[in-house]
Structures are given as C-alpha cells and as structure tokens.
C-alpha cells in the first residue's frame, strides 16, 4: 500500500513528532512525514525533522498581513507537500479555521490528559498536570482527538489511561510519565486513523 503522507504542526521540542517519525522509520507505520511546520524558527522540532530527512518550515501568523493569507500559505504548503493528514504535536497557536475546513476530519491533536477532563482554554503544557493534581484525580493519561474550531472538543479517536497519580507527584514528574504514553499513543492513533479513513482519502 502507498504510504500516507502526513504533516506535523509543532511549536516546541518535538518529542511527539520524533516518536511518530521513528515509528515510520521502523516500518510500524506505513506513513511518511512530508512536512513539519512550526510557528517558531528556533523550535527543536526543526532539528528532529532534519534528523529524519523530513522538510520543515516556519510559517508564523505575525509574518502575514492578515489571517487569510496566513491560512492560504499554510494550506498551500501542506497541499504542495501532498499532505493527507495533519498532526498537531504541541502546536501552541490557534489553527486557522480555513485549514480545518480544507482538511476536515484529517487534523488530529494529542492532549496530555483524559479529555473531557482538563481540557479547554488555558489547559496546555504543565497547566494540564497541575490541574490533574489540584483535582486529585487518581489516574491520568492521553487523548488523541479530531480537531475542530473549539479547543480540545473534537471527537475522540483514541484515549489511553493507566498513568497513576501518586501522592507525592509533582506536575513535572507527572508530565514525564504521561509523555512516555503520548509517544506510544500517537503513532497508534495515526494507524487507527489510517484504518478508518484511508479508503476514502
Ligand atoms: C505534549 O505534552 C503534548 O501533549 C502537548 O504539548 C507537548 C508537546 O511536547 N500538546 P513535544 O514538543 O512533542 O515534546
């Protein structure tokens, strides 16, 4: 079967991007990273892309006169790269609605908690794990969901729990254990998406 061409949008170090690209390299995913886009030229994800021979670009909203031309540039870059599925992996900016319309059902995000708990505006990065501790949850995990116009509200594709919250946990320690699970869950979710959608893409 022809390999799926996916794009990644990330703002930071890119460990999830790396886990997915590694799964492709190992032949666990019949897919290839066609383009990595970041809003930040200094993001670690560019180095990750280079190590895996994947193209990467910086496309940032402030460099464009208006939201429309930003969205058009993003869509054009993904289309030119033949991207069929877009994976948000620590992308800290709003995704333009026009991109979501163009790639309807084909934009996924990973969230480091069991949605719908600990999701929504302001729930990103370490804040998510702080909230889990504040709420005294006994278990946490990860969610891969379809992206729509509202933060963390799209339908869930894959959810994995089983990360115990310990009495002496810190947000950082919890984040680290959840991240390990993210690295296993995201490639699995991509495989699941391919099973579900591939025939119609
Ligand atoms: C991950 O925890 C992800 O769930 C969240 O942002 C973090 C990105 O980490 N949305 P990395 O850049 O993939 O290492």
Tab-separated table of N, CA and C and ligand atoms in Angstrom, residues 10-19 44-45 88-92 109-113 123-126 128-129 142-143 152 175 178-179 182-183 186, ligand 1:
chain	number	residue	atom	x	y	z
A	10	UNK	N	4.021	21.918	15.066
A	10	UNK	CA	4.564	21.867	16.423
A	10	UNK	C	5.234	23.189	16.750
A	11	UNK	N	5.244	23.522	18.037
A	11	UNK	CA	5.865	24.783	18.464
A	11	UNK	C	7.132	24.571	19.274
A	12	UNK	N	7.375	23.348	19.733
A	12	UNK	CA	8.437	23.164	20.717
A	12	UNK	C	9.465	22.113	20.363
A	13	UNK	N	9.801	21.314	21.381
A	13	UNK	CA	10.956	20.394	21.225
A	13	UNK	C	10.692	19.286	20.229
A	14	UNK	N	9.434	18.841	20.095
A	14	UNK	CA	9.121	17.883	19.043
A	14	UNK	C	9.313	16.423	19.404
A	15	UNK	N	9.145	16.084	20.685
A	15	UNK	CA	9.355	14.663	21.025
A	15	UNK	C	8.231	13.780	20.470
A	16	UNK	N	7.028	14.318	20.376
A	16	UNK	CA	5.944	13.524	19.761
A	16	UNK	C	6.184	13.366	18.257
A	17	UNK	N	6.634	14.441	17.623
A	17	UNK	CA	6.975	14.359	16.199
A	17	UNK	C	8.024	13.268	16.005
A	18	UNK	N	9.009	13.256	16.885
A	18	UNK	CA	10.082	12.259	16.786
A	18	UNK	C	9.531	10.832	16.932
A	19	UNK	N	8.642	10.641	17.895
A	19	UNK	CA	8.083	9.291	18.113
A	19	UNK	C	7.340	8.807	16.867
A	44	UNK	N	12.800	23.092	18.562
A	44	UNK	CA	13.586	21.861	18.426
A	44	UNK	C	13.056	20.945	17.346
A	45	UNK	N	11.782	21.087	17.034
A	45	UNK	CA	11.166	20.189	16.053
A	45	UNK	C	11.826	20.296	14.670
A	88	UNK	N	-1.180	17.706	14.999
A	88	UNK	CA	-0.723	18.761	15.905
A	88	UNK	C	0.021	18.077	17.041
A	89	UNK	N	1.236	18.524	17.269
A	89	UNK	CA	2.058	17.896	18.311
A	89	UNK	C	2.718	19.007	19.108
A	90	UNK	N	1.971	19.511	20.090
A	90	UNK	CA	2.489	20.640	20.853
A	90	UNK	C	2.467	21.917	20.048
A	91	UNK	N	1.425	22.113	19.240
A	91	UNK	CA	1.270	23.364	18.482
A	91	UNK	C	0.505	24.337	19.368
A	92	UNK	N	1.167	25.438	19.719
A	92	UNK	CA	0.617	26.327	20.745
A	92	UNK	C	-0.172	27.499	20.198
A	109	UNK	N	-5.023	16.034	17.165
A	109	UNK	CA	-4.212	16.657	18.214
A	109	UNK	C	-4.020	15.649	19.337
A	110	UNK	N	-2.901	15.782	20.041
A	110	UNK	CA	-2.719	14.965	21.248
A	110	UNK	C	-2.801	15.870	22.462
A	111	UNK	N	-3.560	15.420	23.444
A	111	UNK	CA	-3.728	16.193	24.672
A	111	UNK	C	-3.274	15.317	25.842
A	112	UNK	N	-2.450	15.880	26.739
A	112	UNK	CA	-1.864	15.039	27.785
A	112	UNK	C	-2.759	14.839	29.005
A	113	UNK	N	-4.015	14.464	28.785
A	113	UNK	CA	-4.942	14.156	29.877
A	113	UNK	C	-6.123	13.390	29.278
A	123	UNK	N	-5.608	25.169	29.157
A	123	UNK	CA	-5.169	23.829	29.555
A	123	UNK	C	-4.146	23.317	28.555
A	124	UNK	N	-2.908	23.721	28.758
A	124	UNK	CA	-1.831	23.250	27.896
A	124	UNK	C	-0.582	23.099	28.760
A	125	UNK	N	0.320	22.290	28.250
A	125	UNK	CA	1.612	22.104	28.919
A	125	UNK	C	1.442	21.712	30.378
A	126	UNK	N	2.226	22.317	31.225
A	126	UNK	CA	2.290	21.935	32.640
A	126	UNK	C	0.966	22.225	33.366
A	128	UNK	N	-1.966	21.508	32.530
A	128	UNK	CA	-2.834	20.329	32.496
A	128	UNK	C	-2.522	19.434	33.698
A	129	UNK	N	-1.249	19.199	33.927
A	129	UNK	CA	-0.848	18.289	35.008
A	129	UNK	C	-1.071	18.928	36.382
A	142	UNK	N	-3.724	10.015	28.161
A	142	UNK	CA	-3.628	10.863	26.969
A	142	UNK	C	-4.849	10.673	26.076
A	143	UNK	N	-5.108	11.697	25.279
A	143	UNK	CA	-6.221	11.648	24.335
A	143	UNK	C	-5.756	12.141	22.982
A	152	UNK	N	-9.867	21.489	22.207
A	152	UNK	CA	-9.955	20.181	22.881
A	152	UNK	C	-11.358	19.577	22.877
A	175	UNK	N	4.052	14.920	34.139
A	175	UNK	CA	4.190	15.245	32.711
A	175	UNK	C	5.135	14.256	32.027
A	178	UNK	N	3.392	10.887	31.589
A	178	UNK	CA	2.345	10.986	30.561
A	178	UNK	C	2.991	11.078	29.173
A	179	UNK	N	4.121	11.786	29.088
A	179	UNK	CA	4.791	11.954	27.794
A	179	UNK	C	5.208	10.599	27.202
A	182	UNK	N	2.273	9.289	25.629
A	182	UNK	CA	1.983	10.032	24.388
A	182	UNK	C	2.764	9.439	23.225
A	183	UNK	N	4.033	9.124	23.490
A	183	UNK	CA	4.905	8.639	22.415
A	183	UNK	C	4.447	7.283	21.876
A	186	UNK	N	0.433	8.211	20.101
A	186	UNK	CA	0.220	8.998	18.872
A	186	UNK	C	0.441	8.152	17.612
B	1	LIG	C1	2.947	17.296	24.695
B	1	LIG	O1	2.807	17.060	26.056
B	1	LIG	C2	1.607	17.377	24.038
B	1	LIG	O2	0.651	16.569	24.619
B	1	LIG	C3	1.226	18.809	24.255
B	1	LIG	O3	2.438	19.515	24.098
B	1	LIG	C4	3.531	18.663	24.425
B	1	LIG	C5	4.461	18.686	23.247
B	1	LIG	O4	5.676	18.036	23.520
B	1	LIG	N1	0.125	19.182	23.444
B	1	LIG	P1	6.678	17.712	22.344
B	1	LIG	O5	7.038	19.022	21.656
B	1	LIG	O6	6.021	16.743	21.417
B	1	LIG	O7	7.881	17.114	23.009
